[in-house]
mmCIF file of C-alpha atoms in Angstrom:
data_model
loop_
_atom_site.group_PDB
_atom_site.id
_atom_site.type_symbol
_atom_site.label_atom_id
_atom_site.label_comp_id
_atom_site.label_asym_id
_atom_site.label_seq_id
_atom_site.Cartn_x
_atom_site.Cartn_y
_atom_site.Cartn_z
ATOM 1 C CA UNK A 1 -24.906 6.956 26.484
ATOM 2 C CA UNK A 2 -24.555 11.480 25.245
ATOM 3 C CA UNK A 3 -26.326 11.670 22.301
ATOM 4 C CA UNK A 4 -23.292 11.802 19.235
ATOM 5 C CA UNK A 5 -22.734 14.770 17.822
ATOM 6 C CA UNK A 6 -22.802 13.807 14.353
ATOM 7 C CA UNK A 7 -25.931 13.965 11.664
ATOM 8 C CA UNK A 8 -27.012 10.546 10.466
ATOM 9 C CA UNK A 9 -30.161 9.616 9.017
ATOM 10 C CA UNK A 10 -32.441 7.104 11.012
ATOM 11 C CA UNK A 11 -31.768 4.648 9.085
ATOM 12 C CA UNK A 12 -28.322 4.905 10.218
ATOM 13 C CA UNK A 13 -28.894 5.509 13.654
ATOM 14 C CA UNK A 14 -30.722 2.293 13.345
ATOM 15 C CA UNK A 15 -27.725 0.589 11.829
ATOM 16 C CA UNK A 16 -25.419 1.634 14.446
ATOM 17 C CA UNK A 17 -28.073 0.971 17.457
ATOM 18 C CA UNK A 18 -27.845 -2.688 15.373
ATOM 19 C CA UNK A 19 -24.121 -2.864 14.928
ATOM 20 C CA UNK A 20 -24.338 -2.433 19.301
ATOM 21 C CA UNK A 21 -25.953 -4.535 19.701
ATOM 22 C CA UNK A 22 -24.615 -7.358 17.706
ATOM 23 C CA UNK A 23 -21.118 -7.065 18.765
ATOM 24 C CA UNK A 24 -22.358 -6.114 22.683
ATOM 25 C CA UNK A 25 -20.807 -9.932 23.340
ATOM 26 C CA UNK A 26 -16.760 -8.742 22.319
ATOM 27 C CA UNK A 27 -16.056 -5.513 22.072
ATOM 28 C CA UNK A 28 -14.562 -3.408 24.448
ATOM 29 C CA UNK A 29 -15.045 0.179 26.637
ATOM 30 C CA UNK A 30 -13.563 2.134 24.311
ATOM 31 C CA UNK A 31 -15.417 0.659 21.412
ATOM 32 C CA UNK A 32 -17.928 3.869 21.482
ATOM 33 C CA UNK A 33 -20.681 4.510 19.163
ATOM 34 C CA UNK A 34 -17.670 6.705 16.512
ATOM 35 C CA UNK A 35 -15.249 3.650 16.487
ATOM 36 C CA UNK A 36 -18.749 1.429 15.419
ATOM 37 C CA UNK A 37 -19.376 4.152 13.172
ATOM 38 C CA UNK A 38 -15.776 3.803 11.037
ATOM 39 C CA UNK A 39 -16.658 -0.070 9.799
ATOM 40 C CA UNK A 40 -20.001 1.425 9.641
ATOM 41 C CA UNK A 41 -19.216 4.077 6.994
ATOM 42 C CA UNK A 42 -16.242 1.138 5.832
ATOM 43 C CA UNK A 43 -19.630 -0.918 4.698
ATOM 44 C CA UNK A 44 -21.997 1.615 3.819
ATOM 45 C CA UNK A 45 -24.247 1.318 6.624
ATOM 46 C CA UNK A 46 -25.137 -2.348 6.086
ATOM 47 C CA UNK A 47 -24.314 -3.758 8.970
ATOM 48 C CA UNK A 48 -23.866 -7.634 8.648
ATOM 49 C CA UNK A 49 -21.058 -6.331 6.239
ATOM 50 C CA UNK A 50 -19.350 -3.957 9.035
ATOM 51 C CA UNK A 51 -19.967 -6.667 12.112
ATOM 52 C CA UNK A 52 -17.996 -9.072 9.536
ATOM 53 C CA UNK A 53 -15.215 -6.504 8.784
ATOM 54 C CA UNK A 54 -14.935 -5.915 12.591
ATOM 55 C CA UNK A 55 -14.566 -9.012 13.853
ATOM 56 C CA UNK A 56 -12.555 -10.331 11.660
ATOM 57 C CA UNK A 57 -10.594 -7.119 12.484
ATOM 58 C CA UNK A 58 -10.697 -8.476 16.041
ATOM 59 C CA UNK A 59 -9.150 -11.414 15.308
ATOM 60 C CA UNK A 60 -6.503 -9.762 13.184
ATOM 61 C CA UNK A 61 -5.504 -8.318 15.643
ATOM 62 C CA UNK A 62 -5.316 -11.251 17.736
ATOM 63 C CA UNK A 63 -3.088 -13.380 16.127
ATOM 64 C CA UNK A 64 -0.383 -10.246 15.618
ATOM 65 C CA UNK A 65 -1.091 -9.342 19.065
ATOM 66 C CA UNK A 66 -1.663 -5.968 18.609
ATOM 67 C CA UNK A 67 -2.261 -5.143 22.012
ATOM 68 C CA UNK A 68 1.172 -5.436 23.401
ATOM 69 C CA UNK A 69 3.164 -3.355 20.452
ATOM 70 C CA UNK A 70 3.015 -0.564 22.631
ATOM 71 C CA UNK A 71 6.447 -2.239 24.304
ATOM 72 C CA UNK A 72 8.171 -4.228 21.603
ATOM 73 C CA UNK A 73 11.223 -2.816 20.122
ATOM 74 C CA UNK A 74 11.438 -2.836 16.205
ATOM 75 C CA UNK A 75 15.217 -4.428 14.943
ATOM 76 C CA UNK A 76 17.186 -1.399 15.385
ATOM 77 C CA UNK A 77 17.595 -1.164 11.611
ATOM 78 C CA UNK A 78 13.761 0.302 11.408
ATOM 79 C CA UNK A 79 14.903 2.415 14.590
ATOM 80 C CA UNK A 80 16.998 4.288 12.974
ATOM 81 C CA UNK A 81 16.133 3.526 9.040
ATOM 82 C CA UNK A 82 13.079 4.299 8.898
ATOM 83 C CA UNK A 83 11.850 8.065 7.863
ATOM 84 C CA UNK A 84 8.581 9.308 9.712
ATOM 85 C CA UNK A 85 7.907 11.604 12.823
ATOM 86 C CA UNK A 86 4.614 13.297 14.333
ATOM 87 C CA UNK A 87 5.617 16.715 13.796
ATOM 88 C CA UNK A 88 2.496 18.372 15.608
ATOM 89 C CA UNK A 89 -1.109 18.740 15.080
ATOM 90 C CA UNK A 90 -3.378 20.765 13.005
ATOM 91 C CA UNK A 91 -5.735 23.017 14.020
ATOM 92 C CA UNK A 92 -8.321 20.941 15.123
ATOM 93 C CA UNK A 93 -5.795 19.103 17.446
ATOM 94 C CA UNK A 94 -5.611 16.296 14.798
ATOM 95 C CA UNK A 95 -1.961 14.400 14.770
ATOM 96 C CA UNK A 96 0.064 15.138 12.062
ATOM 97 C CA UNK A 97 2.897 12.998 10.348
ATOM 98 C CA UNK A 98 6.057 13.403 7.768
ATOM 99 C CA UNK A 99 7.055 10.777 6.104
ATOM 100 C CA UNK A 100 10.474 11.792 3.843
ATOM 101 C CA UNK A 101 9.332 9.008 1.514
ATOM 102 C CA UNK A 102 12.592 8.547 -0.855
ATOM 103 C CA UNK A 103 14.351 8.023 2.615
ATOM 104 C CA UNK A 104 12.717 4.283 2.889
ATOM 105 C CA UNK A 105 15.291 1.613 1.189
ATOM 106 C CA UNK A 106 13.527 -0.900 0.490
ATOM 107 C CA UNK A 107 15.562 -2.831 -0.869
ATOM 108 C CA UNK A 108 18.524 -2.845 2.320
ATOM 109 C CA UNK A 109 15.022 -3.202 4.904
ATOM 110 C CA UNK A 110 14.272 -6.323 3.075
ATOM 111 C CA UNK A 111 17.414 -7.369 3.427
ATOM 112 C CA UNK A 112 18.229 -6.526 7.078
ATOM 113 C CA UNK A 113 14.893 -7.039 9.087
ATOM 114 C CA UNK A 114 12.110 -9.891 8.763
ATOM 115 C CA UNK A 115 9.106 -8.737 6.394
ATOM 116 C CA UNK A 116 6.960 -9.841 9.877
ATOM 117 C CA UNK A 117 8.664 -7.128 11.341
ATOM 118 C CA UNK A 118 8.205 -4.498 9.176
ATOM 119 C CA UNK A 119 4.368 -4.976 8.869
ATOM 120 C CA UNK A 120 4.327 -4.641 12.754
ATOM 121 C CA UNK A 121 5.868 -1.404 12.980
ATOM 122 C CA UNK A 122 3.408 -0.322 10.516
ATOM 123 C CA UNK A 123 1.003 -2.037 13.013
ATOM 124 C CA UNK A 124 2.928 0.031 16.233
ATOM 125 C CA UNK A 125 3.167 3.286 14.531
ATOM 126 C CA UNK A 126 -0.947 3.498 13.671
ATOM 127 C CA UNK A 127 -1.838 2.270 17.053
ATOM 128 C CA UNK A 128 0.372 5.244 18.087
ATOM 129 C CA UNK A 129 -0.466 7.785 16.129
ATOM 130 C CA UNK A 130 -4.298 6.664 16.755
ATOM 131 C CA UNK A 131 -3.607 6.455 20.543
ATOM 132 C CA UNK A 132 -2.404 10.337 20.356
ATOM 133 C CA UNK A 133 -5.326 11.353 18.221
ATOM 134 C CA UNK A 134 -8.015 9.614 21.129
ATOM 135 C CA UNK A 135 -5.904 11.401 24.018
ATOM 136 C CA UNK A 136 -6.152 15.286 21.179
ATOM 137 C CA UNK A 137 -10.173 14.251 21.834
ATOM 138 C CA UNK A 138 -10.626 14.476 25.307
ATOM 139 C CA UNK A 139 -9.273 18.192 24.807
ATOM 140 C CA UNK A 140 -10.139 19.164 21.471
ATOM 141 C CA UNK A 141 -13.354 16.983 20.570
ATOM 142 C CA UNK A 142 -14.460 14.358 17.748
ATOM 143 C CA UNK A 143 -11.862 16.870 14.953
ATOM 144 C CA UNK A 144 -8.616 15.618 16.691
ATOM 145 C CA UNK A 145 -9.761 11.661 16.336
ATOM 146 C CA UNK A 146 -8.437 11.399 12.930
ATOM 147 C CA UNK A 147 -4.390 11.583 11.628
ATOM 148 C CA UNK A 148 -3.231 14.232 9.041
ATOM 149 C CA UNK A 149 -0.145 12.559 7.035
ATOM 150 C CA UNK A 150 2.537 14.566 5.271
ATOM 151 C CA UNK A 151 3.960 12.607 2.075
ATOM 152 C CA UNK A 152 7.261 13.940 0.579
ATOM 153 C CA UNK A 153 7.596 12.097 -3.044
ATOM 154 C CA UNK A 154 10.558 14.308 -3.911
ATOM 155 C CA UNK A 155 13.522 12.351 -5.455
ATOM 156 C CA UNK A 156 11.422 9.392 -5.240
ATOM 157 C CA UNK A 157 13.076 6.052 -6.746
ATOM 158 C CA UNK A 158 10.436 3.855 -8.595
ATOM 159 C CA UNK A 159 13.518 1.010 -9.338
ATOM 160 C CA UNK A 160 12.814 -0.510 -5.428
ATOM 161 C CA UNK A 161 8.822 -0.973 -6.114
ATOM 162 C CA UNK A 162 9.888 -2.345 -9.611
ATOM 163 C CA UNK A 163 11.979 -5.125 -7.246
ATOM 164 C CA UNK A 164 8.742 -7.067 -6.742
ATOM 165 C CA UNK A 165 8.854 -8.773 -3.421
ATOM 166 C CA UNK A 166 8.914 -4.540 -1.886
ATOM 167 C CA UNK A 167 6.137 -3.850 -4.640
ATOM 168 C CA UNK A 168 3.830 -7.409 -3.209
ATOM 169 C CA UNK A 169 4.641 -5.595 0.643
ATOM 170 C CA UNK A 170 3.427 -2.314 -0.239
ATOM 171 C CA UNK A 171 0.569 -4.337 -1.241
ATOM 172 C CA UNK A 172 0.274 -6.187 2.392
ATOM 173 C CA UNK A 173 0.701 -3.109 4.170
ATOM 174 C CA UNK A 174 -2.014 -1.380 2.091
ATOM 175 C CA UNK A 175 -4.530 -4.520 2.433
ATOM 176 C CA UNK A 176 -4.031 -4.431 5.881
ATOM 177 C CA UNK A 177 -4.225 -0.681 6.956
ATOM 178 C CA UNK A 178 -7.698 -0.910 5.009
ATOM 179 C CA UNK A 179 -9.253 -3.476 6.441
ATOM 180 C CA UNK A 180 -8.105 -3.154 10.042
ATOM 181 C CA UNK A 181 -7.892 1.324 10.480
ATOM 182 C CA UNK A 182 -11.156 2.349 8.231
ATOM 183 C CA UNK A 183 -11.473 5.960 8.609
ATOM 184 C CA UNK A 184 -8.695 6.987 10.426
ATOM 185 C CA UNK A 185 -7.122 9.608 7.674
ATOM 186 C CA UNK A 186 -8.751 12.772 8.030
ATOM 187 C CA UNK A 187 -6.016 14.282 5.148
ATOM 188 C CA UNK A 188 -3.495 13.445 3.137
ATOM 189 C CA UNK A 189 -0.826 16.229 1.705
ATOM 190 C CA UNK A 190 1.582 13.647 -0.985
ATOM 191 C CA UNK A 191 3.496 16.848 -2.224
ATOM 192 C CA UNK A 192 7.017 16.885 -4.379
ATOM 193 C CA UNK A 193 6.079 14.577 -7.088
ATOM 194 C CA UNK A 194 7.037 13.312 -9.983
ATOM 195 C CA UNK A 195 5.685 11.365 -13.372
ATOM 196 C CA UNK A 196 7.009 8.842 -12.037
ATOM 197 C CA UNK A 197 5.390 9.122 -8.828
ATOM 198 C CA UNK A 198 2.075 8.321 -11.113
ATOM 199 C CA UNK A 199 3.140 4.859 -12.820
ATOM 200 C CA UNK A 200 3.337 3.768 -8.803
ATOM 201 C CA UNK A 201 0.499 5.156 -7.928
ATOM 202 C CA UNK A 202 -2.086 3.905 -10.426
ATOM 203 C CA UNK A 203 -1.260 0.842 -9.000
ATOM 204 C CA UNK A 204 -1.537 1.805 -5.357
ATOM 205 C CA UNK A 205 -4.495 3.042 -5.729
ATOM 206 C CA UNK A 206 -6.633 0.106 -6.999
ATOM 207 C CA UNK A 207 -5.917 -1.402 -3.679
ATOM 208 C CA UNK A 208 -7.579 1.876 -2.028
ATOM 209 C CA UNK A 209 -11.083 2.313 -0.812
ATOM 210 C CA UNK A 210 -13.352 5.608 -1.930
ATOM 211 C CA UNK A 211 -12.931 7.203 1.164
ATOM 212 C CA UNK A 212 -8.931 7.267 1.477
ATOM 213 C CA UNK A 213 -9.373 7.848 -2.222
ATOM 214 C CA UNK A 214 -11.051 11.077 -1.735
ATOM 215 C CA UNK A 215 -8.814 12.295 1.189
ATOM 216 C CA UNK A 216 -5.701 12.729 -0.815
ATOM 217 C CA UNK A 217 -4.364 15.511 -2.537
ATOM 218 C CA UNK A 218 -1.545 15.122 -5.220
ATOM 219 C CA UNK A 219 0.742 18.426 -5.721
ATOM 220 C CA UNK A 220 3.922 18.472 -7.680
ATOM 221 C CA UNK A 221 7.409 19.633 -7.354
ATOM 222 C CA UNK A 222 5.971 23.313 -6.638
ATOM 223 C CA UNK A 223 6.091 24.661 -2.819
ATOM 224 C CA UNK A 224 4.365 27.796 -4.526
ATOM 225 C CA UNK A 225 1.146 25.666 -5.003
ATOM 226 C CA UNK A 226 1.506 23.149 -1.933
ATOM 227 C CA UNK A 227 2.626 25.337 1.093
ATOM 228 C CA UNK A 228 -0.038 27.163 1.597
ATOM 229 C CA UNK A 229 -2.005 24.159 1.453
ATOM 230 C CA UNK A 230 -0.389 22.444 4.182
ATOM 231 C CA UNK A 231 -0.511 25.734 6.534
ATOM 232 C CA UNK A 232 -4.751 26.309 5.479
ATOM 233 C CA UNK A 233 -4.452 23.142 7.781
ATOM 234 C CA UNK A 234 -1.290 23.233 9.530
ATOM 235 C CA UNK A 235 -0.314 26.240 12.152
ATOM 236 C CA UNK A 236 3.540 27.152 11.146
ATOM 237 C CA UNK A 237 4.893 26.238 14.571
ATOM 238 C CA UNK A 238 4.073 22.370 13.868
ATOM 239 C CA UNK A 239 5.051 22.066 10.939
ATOM 240 C CA UNK A 240 9.063 21.756 9.601
ATOM 241 C CA UNK A 241 10.191 25.274 7.982
ATOM 242 C CA UNK A 242 11.110 23.090 5.215
ATOM 243 C CA UNK A 243 7.474 22.222 4.611
ATOM 244 C CA UNK A 244 6.341 26.164 4.704
ATOM 245 C CA UNK A 245 6.084 26.118 8.821
ATOM 246 C CA UNK A 246 8.727 28.107 11.122
ATOM 247 C CA UNK A 247 9.757 25.029 13.312
ATOM 248 C CA UNK A 248 13.495 23.686 13.158
ATOM 249 C CA UNK A 249 15.571 21.732 15.451
ATOM 250 C CA UNK A 250 18.467 23.414 17.760
ATOM 251 C CA UNK A 251 20.685 23.456 14.972
ATOM 252 C CA UNK A 252 18.623 25.189 12.250
ATOM 253 C CA UNK A 253 17.816 22.473 10.580
ATOM 254 C CA UNK A 254 14.467 23.243 8.865
ATOM 255 C CA UNK A 255 13.268 19.844 8.139
ATOM 256 C CA UNK A 256 14.115 18.984 12.437
ATOM 257 C CA UNK A 257 15.693 15.921 11.894
ATOM 258 C CA UNK A 258 15.048 14.777 15.646
ATOM 259 C CA UNK A 259 11.079 14.756 15.671
ATOM 260 C CA UNK A 260 10.125 13.903 11.593
ATOM 261 C CA UNK A 261 13.224 10.839 10.791
ATOM 262 C CA UNK A 262 14.369 11.222 7.379
ATOM 263 C CA UNK A 263 15.623 7.396 6.889
ATOM 264 C CA UNK A 264 18.330 6.874 4.529
ATOM 265 C CA UNK A 265 20.517 4.320 2.769
ATOM 266 C CA UNK A 266 20.474 0.781 5.085
ATOM 267 C CA UNK A 267 24.628 0.058 5.305
ATOM 268 C CA UNK A 268 25.098 -3.150 4.193
ATOM 269 C CA UNK A 269 26.980 -3.924 6.903
ATOM 270 C CA UNK A 270 23.093 -4.704 8.670
ATOM 271 C CA UNK A 271 22.432 -7.137 6.155
ATOM 272 C CA UNK A 272 21.371 -10.420 7.194
ATOM 273 C CA UNK A 273 21.479 -12.135 3.887
ATOM 274 C CA UNK A 274 23.123 -11.628 0.735
ATOM 275 C CA UNK A 275 20.001 -10.486 -1.915
ATOM 276 C CA UNK A 276 19.195 -13.105 -3.863
ATOM 277 C CA UNK A 277 18.631 -13.564 -7.680
ATOM 278 C CA UNK A 278 14.400 -13.016 -6.695
ATOM 279 C CA UNK A 279 13.286 -13.645 -10.493
ATOM 280 C CA UNK A 280 14.915 -17.136 -10.728
ATOM 281 C CA UNK A 281 14.008 -18.307 -7.462
ATOM 282 C CA UNK A 282 10.086 -17.895 -8.358
ATOM 283 C CA UNK A 283 7.476 -20.909 -8.209
ATOM 284 C CA UNK A 284 4.187 -20.712 -10.295
ATOM 285 C CA UNK A 285 1.482 -19.769 -9.423
ATOM 286 C CA UNK A 286 -1.720 -21.191 -9.636
ATOM 287 C CA UNK A 287 -4.715 -19.523 -10.581
ATOM 288 C CA UNK A 288 -8.138 -19.567 -11.547
ATOM 289 C CA UNK A 289 -9.836 -17.244 -14.664
ATOM 290 C CA UNK A 290 -13.392 -17.281 -14.086
ATOM 291 C CA UNK A 291 -15.896 -17.367 -17.035
ATOM 292 C CA UNK A 292 -16.433 -14.224 -18.427
ATOM 293 C CA UNK A 293 -13.319 -12.316 -16.058
ATOM 294 C CA UNK A 294 -9.678 -11.395 -16.502
ATOM 295 C CA UNK A 295 -6.554 -11.340 -14.383
ATOM 296 C CA UNK A 296 -4.616 -8.574 -14.438
ATOM 297 C CA UNK A 297 -0.568 -8.557 -13.231
ATOM 298 C CA UNK A 298 0.693 -5.375 -13.708
ATOM 299 C CA UNK A 299 4.816 -5.044 -12.757
ATOM 300 C CA UNK A 300 6.979 -1.802 -12.495
ATOM 301 C CA UNK A 301 9.214 -0.963 -15.145
ATOM 302 C CA UNK A 302 11.676 1.714 -13.373
ATOM 303 C CA UNK A 303 14.803 1.199 -16.419
ATOM 304 C CA UNK A 304 14.799 0.853 -19.938
ATOM 305 C CA UNK A 305 15.848 -2.679 -21.264
ATOM 306 C CA UNK A 306 14.970 -4.340 -18.066
ATOM 307 C CA UNK A 307 12.893 -7.776 -19.362
ATOM 308 C CA UNK A 308 9.383 -9.220 -18.622
ATOM 309 C CA UNK A 309 10.061 -12.660 -19.017
ATOM 310 C CA UNK A 310 6.307 -15.337 -18.631
ATOM 311 C CA UNK A 311 6.031 -18.751 -19.045
ATOM 312 C CA UNK A 312 2.196 -20.469 -18.338
ATOM 313 C CA UNK A 313 0.022 -23.555 -19.110
ATOM 314 C CA UNK A 314 -3.297 -23.771 -19.055
ATOM 315 C CA UNK A 315 -5.274 -26.829 -18.005
ATOM 316 C CA UNK A 316 -7.720 -28.488 -20.690
ATOM 317 C CA UNK A 317 -8.607 -25.111 -22.434
ATOM 318 C CA UNK A 318 -7.061 -22.567 -23.910
ATOM 319 C CA UNK A 319 -7.248 -18.662 -23.291
ATOM 320 C CA UNK A 320 -6.090 -15.622 -24.119
ATOM 321 C CA UNK A 321 -2.356 -13.774 -22.904
ATOM 322 C CA UNK A 322 -1.002 -10.752 -23.873
ATOM 323 C CA UNK A 323 0.778 -7.600 -22.762
ATOM 324 C CA UNK A 324 -0.448 -4.309 -21.953
ATOM 325 C CA UNK A 325 2.452 -1.077 -22.092
ATOM 326 C CA UNK A 326 1.479 2.089 -19.851
ATOM 327 C CA UNK A 327 3.717 5.390 -19.784
ATOM 328 C CA UNK A 328 4.896 8.199 -18.022
ATOM 329 C CA UNK A 329 1.833 10.195 -19.596
ATOM 330 C CA UNK A 330 -0.939 7.294 -19.573
ATOM 331 C CA UNK A 331 -0.974 6.473 -23.310
ATOM 332 C CA UNK A 332 -0.920 2.317 -23.746
ATOM 333 C CA UNK A 333 0.438 0.102 -25.651
ATOM 334 C CA UNK A 334 -0.342 -3.047 -26.950
ATOM 335 C CA UNK A 335 3.507 -4.320 -26.057
ATOM 336 C CA UNK A 336 2.083 -8.289 -27.113
ATOM 337 C CA UNK A 337 -1.052 -7.989 -29.270
ATOM 338 C CA UNK A 338 -3.678 -10.212 -26.731
ATOM 339 C CA UNK A 339 -4.227 -13.540 -28.625
ATOM 340 C CA UNK A 340 -6.291 -16.381 -27.785
ATOM 341 C CA UNK A 341 -2.803 -19.245 -26.921
ATOM 342 C CA UNK A 342 -2.693 -23.390 -27.046
ATOM 343 C CA UNK A 343 -1.116 -23.577 -23.378
ATOM 344 C CA UNK A 344 -3.064 -26.610 -22.395
ATOM 345 C CA UNK A 345 -1.463 -28.696 -25.213
ATOM 346 C CA UNK A 346 2.443 -26.701 -24.620
ATOM 347 C CA UNK A 347 3.866 -24.726 -22.216
ATOM 348 C CA UNK A 348 3.972 -20.789 -23.235
ATOM 349 C CA UNK A 349 7.176 -19.515 -23.134
ATOM 350 C CA UNK A 350 8.544 -15.533 -23.980
ATOM 351 C CA UNK A 351 10.279 -12.207 -23.358
ATOM 352 C CA UNK A 352 10.379 -9.217 -23.980
ATOM 353 C CA UNK A 353 12.944 -6.051 -23.860
ATOM 354 C CA UNK A 354 10.275 -3.195 -21.601
ATOM 355 C CA UNK A 355 11.016 0.987 -22.126
ATOM 356 C CA UNK A 356 10.978 2.507 -18.713
ATOM 357 C CA UNK A 357 9.666 3.893 -16.798
ATOM 358 C CA UNK A 358 6.611 2.567 -17.807
ATOM 359 C CA UNK A 359 3.707 -0.215 -15.882
ATOM 360 C CA UNK A 360 3.657 -3.683 -17.811
ATOM 361 C CA UNK A 361 0.897 -5.382 -17.472
ATOM 362 C CA UNK A 362 0.705 -8.848 -18.048
ATOM 363 C CA UNK A 363 -3.196 -10.251 -18.714
ATOM 364 C CA UNK A 364 -4.789 -13.618 -19.003
ATOM 365 C CA UNK A 365 -8.371 -13.104 -20.922
ATOM 366 C CA UNK A 366 -11.246 -15.413 -19.720
ATOM 367 C CA UNK A 367 -13.699 -12.979 -21.087
ATOM 368 C CA UNK A 368 -14.391 -14.640 -24.320
ATOM 369 C CA UNK A 369 -15.858 -17.830 -22.623
ATOM 370 C CA UNK A 370 -19.411 -17.479 -21.274
ATOM 371 C CA UNK A 371 -19.206 -21.861 -19.862
ATOM 372 C CA UNK A 372 -15.763 -22.127 -18.684
ATOM 373 C CA UNK A 373 -13.248 -21.300 -15.865
ATOM 374 C CA UNK A 374 -9.651 -21.529 -16.553
ATOM 375 C CA UNK A 375 -7.148 -22.686 -14.305
ATOM 376 C CA UNK A 376 -3.185 -21.044 -15.123
ATOM 377 C CA UNK A 377 -0.272 -22.410 -13.918
ATOM 378 C CA UNK A 378 2.212 -18.786 -14.183
ATOM 379 C CA UNK A 379 5.462 -17.902 -13.271
ATOM 380 C CA UNK A 380 6.422 -13.967 -14.625
ATOM 381 C CA UNK A 381 9.040 -12.085 -13.622
ATOM 382 C CA UNK A 382 11.215 -9.171 -14.545
ATOM 383 C CA UNK A 383 14.598 -8.796 -14.886
ATOM 384 C CA UNK A 384 17.665 -5.751 -14.638
ATOM 385 C CA UNK A 385 19.306 -4.734 -17.899
ATOM 386 C CA UNK A 386 22.191 -6.714 -16.330
ATOM 387 C CA UNK A 387 20.189 -9.676 -15.666
ATOM 388 C CA UNK A 388 18.297 -9.757 -19.091
ATOM 389 C CA UNK A 389 21.383 -9.317 -20.958
ATOM 390 C CA UNK A 390 22.760 -12.881 -19.644
ATOM 391 C CA UNK A 391 19.246 -14.506 -19.722
ATOM 392 C CA UNK A 392 19.469 -13.461 -23.463
ATOM 393 C CA UNK A 393 22.804 -15.256 -24.057
ATOM 394 C CA UNK A 394 21.553 -17.793 -22.973
ATOM 395 C CA UNK A 395 17.885 -17.554 -24.675
ATOM 396 C CA UNK A 396 20.222 -16.948 -27.978
ATOM 397 C CA UNK A 397 22.578 -20.294 -27.277
ATOM 398 C CA UNK A 398 20.013 -22.774 -26.206
#
């Protein structure tokens, strides 16, 4: 085997040799040392942890039949309305993927395709870009093995992700990415962000590893700042003119929709079901809040006068409960002061009117207990301003 063209310490080389030996029973010819190093770096060269992560990922690939996704055709709505595309390659040969994020209609998508198909499409895209990167490596070397991402957040709509099913799906995809695609991101440029973006990002970053976060650069809506940065890494002829390059479609469109699909609002004619009242259909979730620990549940509130409603009970013992509000500037206030409640005796029920855009974090706090874990059954949800009016009227009449 040819020597690795990377700098490794003696301990790291020993870890690589050990992992190579440990997984020899299952690894495929394409699982070379560069591949194994991705998993070792993701686990700080802890061989046992890297092997566990790798084997779990191989099992995950079997469950999702990843190898056969190359021939799988996504549903029509995804093909037409999922925004993204390969614009070209950076100066070292790495694939450059552009995502006009505001073109993603999550509400329409989730009422037109199954959640599993949305995830399957994400996997297929990741596999496609990695396969392209693999081809680039043959010509440009290992510096082309990772992906460059440009995410345009212009006109970002926070309200879509305040809808809990959409937010939960984003979290599932992030967790899937971190567990199964370590060390594939070369750089991520998130451009044209507004203040409301940071409300969502403050939640999202909790599900990203430090390595991933270190690759992300965020720029406000100031092309004079981010265009030179993009062009420093990406040749002008590999980037749409709208983002500072020289590429245009044959008709002169600077966004190059023939390469980078813009997405758009999914027509209701493509919906497979009527919108559901997701709050009223929620069931109680049961959790164990360990002694000395807290459970924090964040909610994105996009609109003024959104109603946050809760109901919970604890088993045998009381627990502290409160709600923290974080506004666009990062200022925190107590929407509901944290205090002990005797929810083991009677269900605790309440609601507050929220001011948005902001993040409201529901907290079950068991940090004061050094002896007992606490079992809590809870249902917490958001109502739109229109639903809030109905809910508030029902509460007053009750």
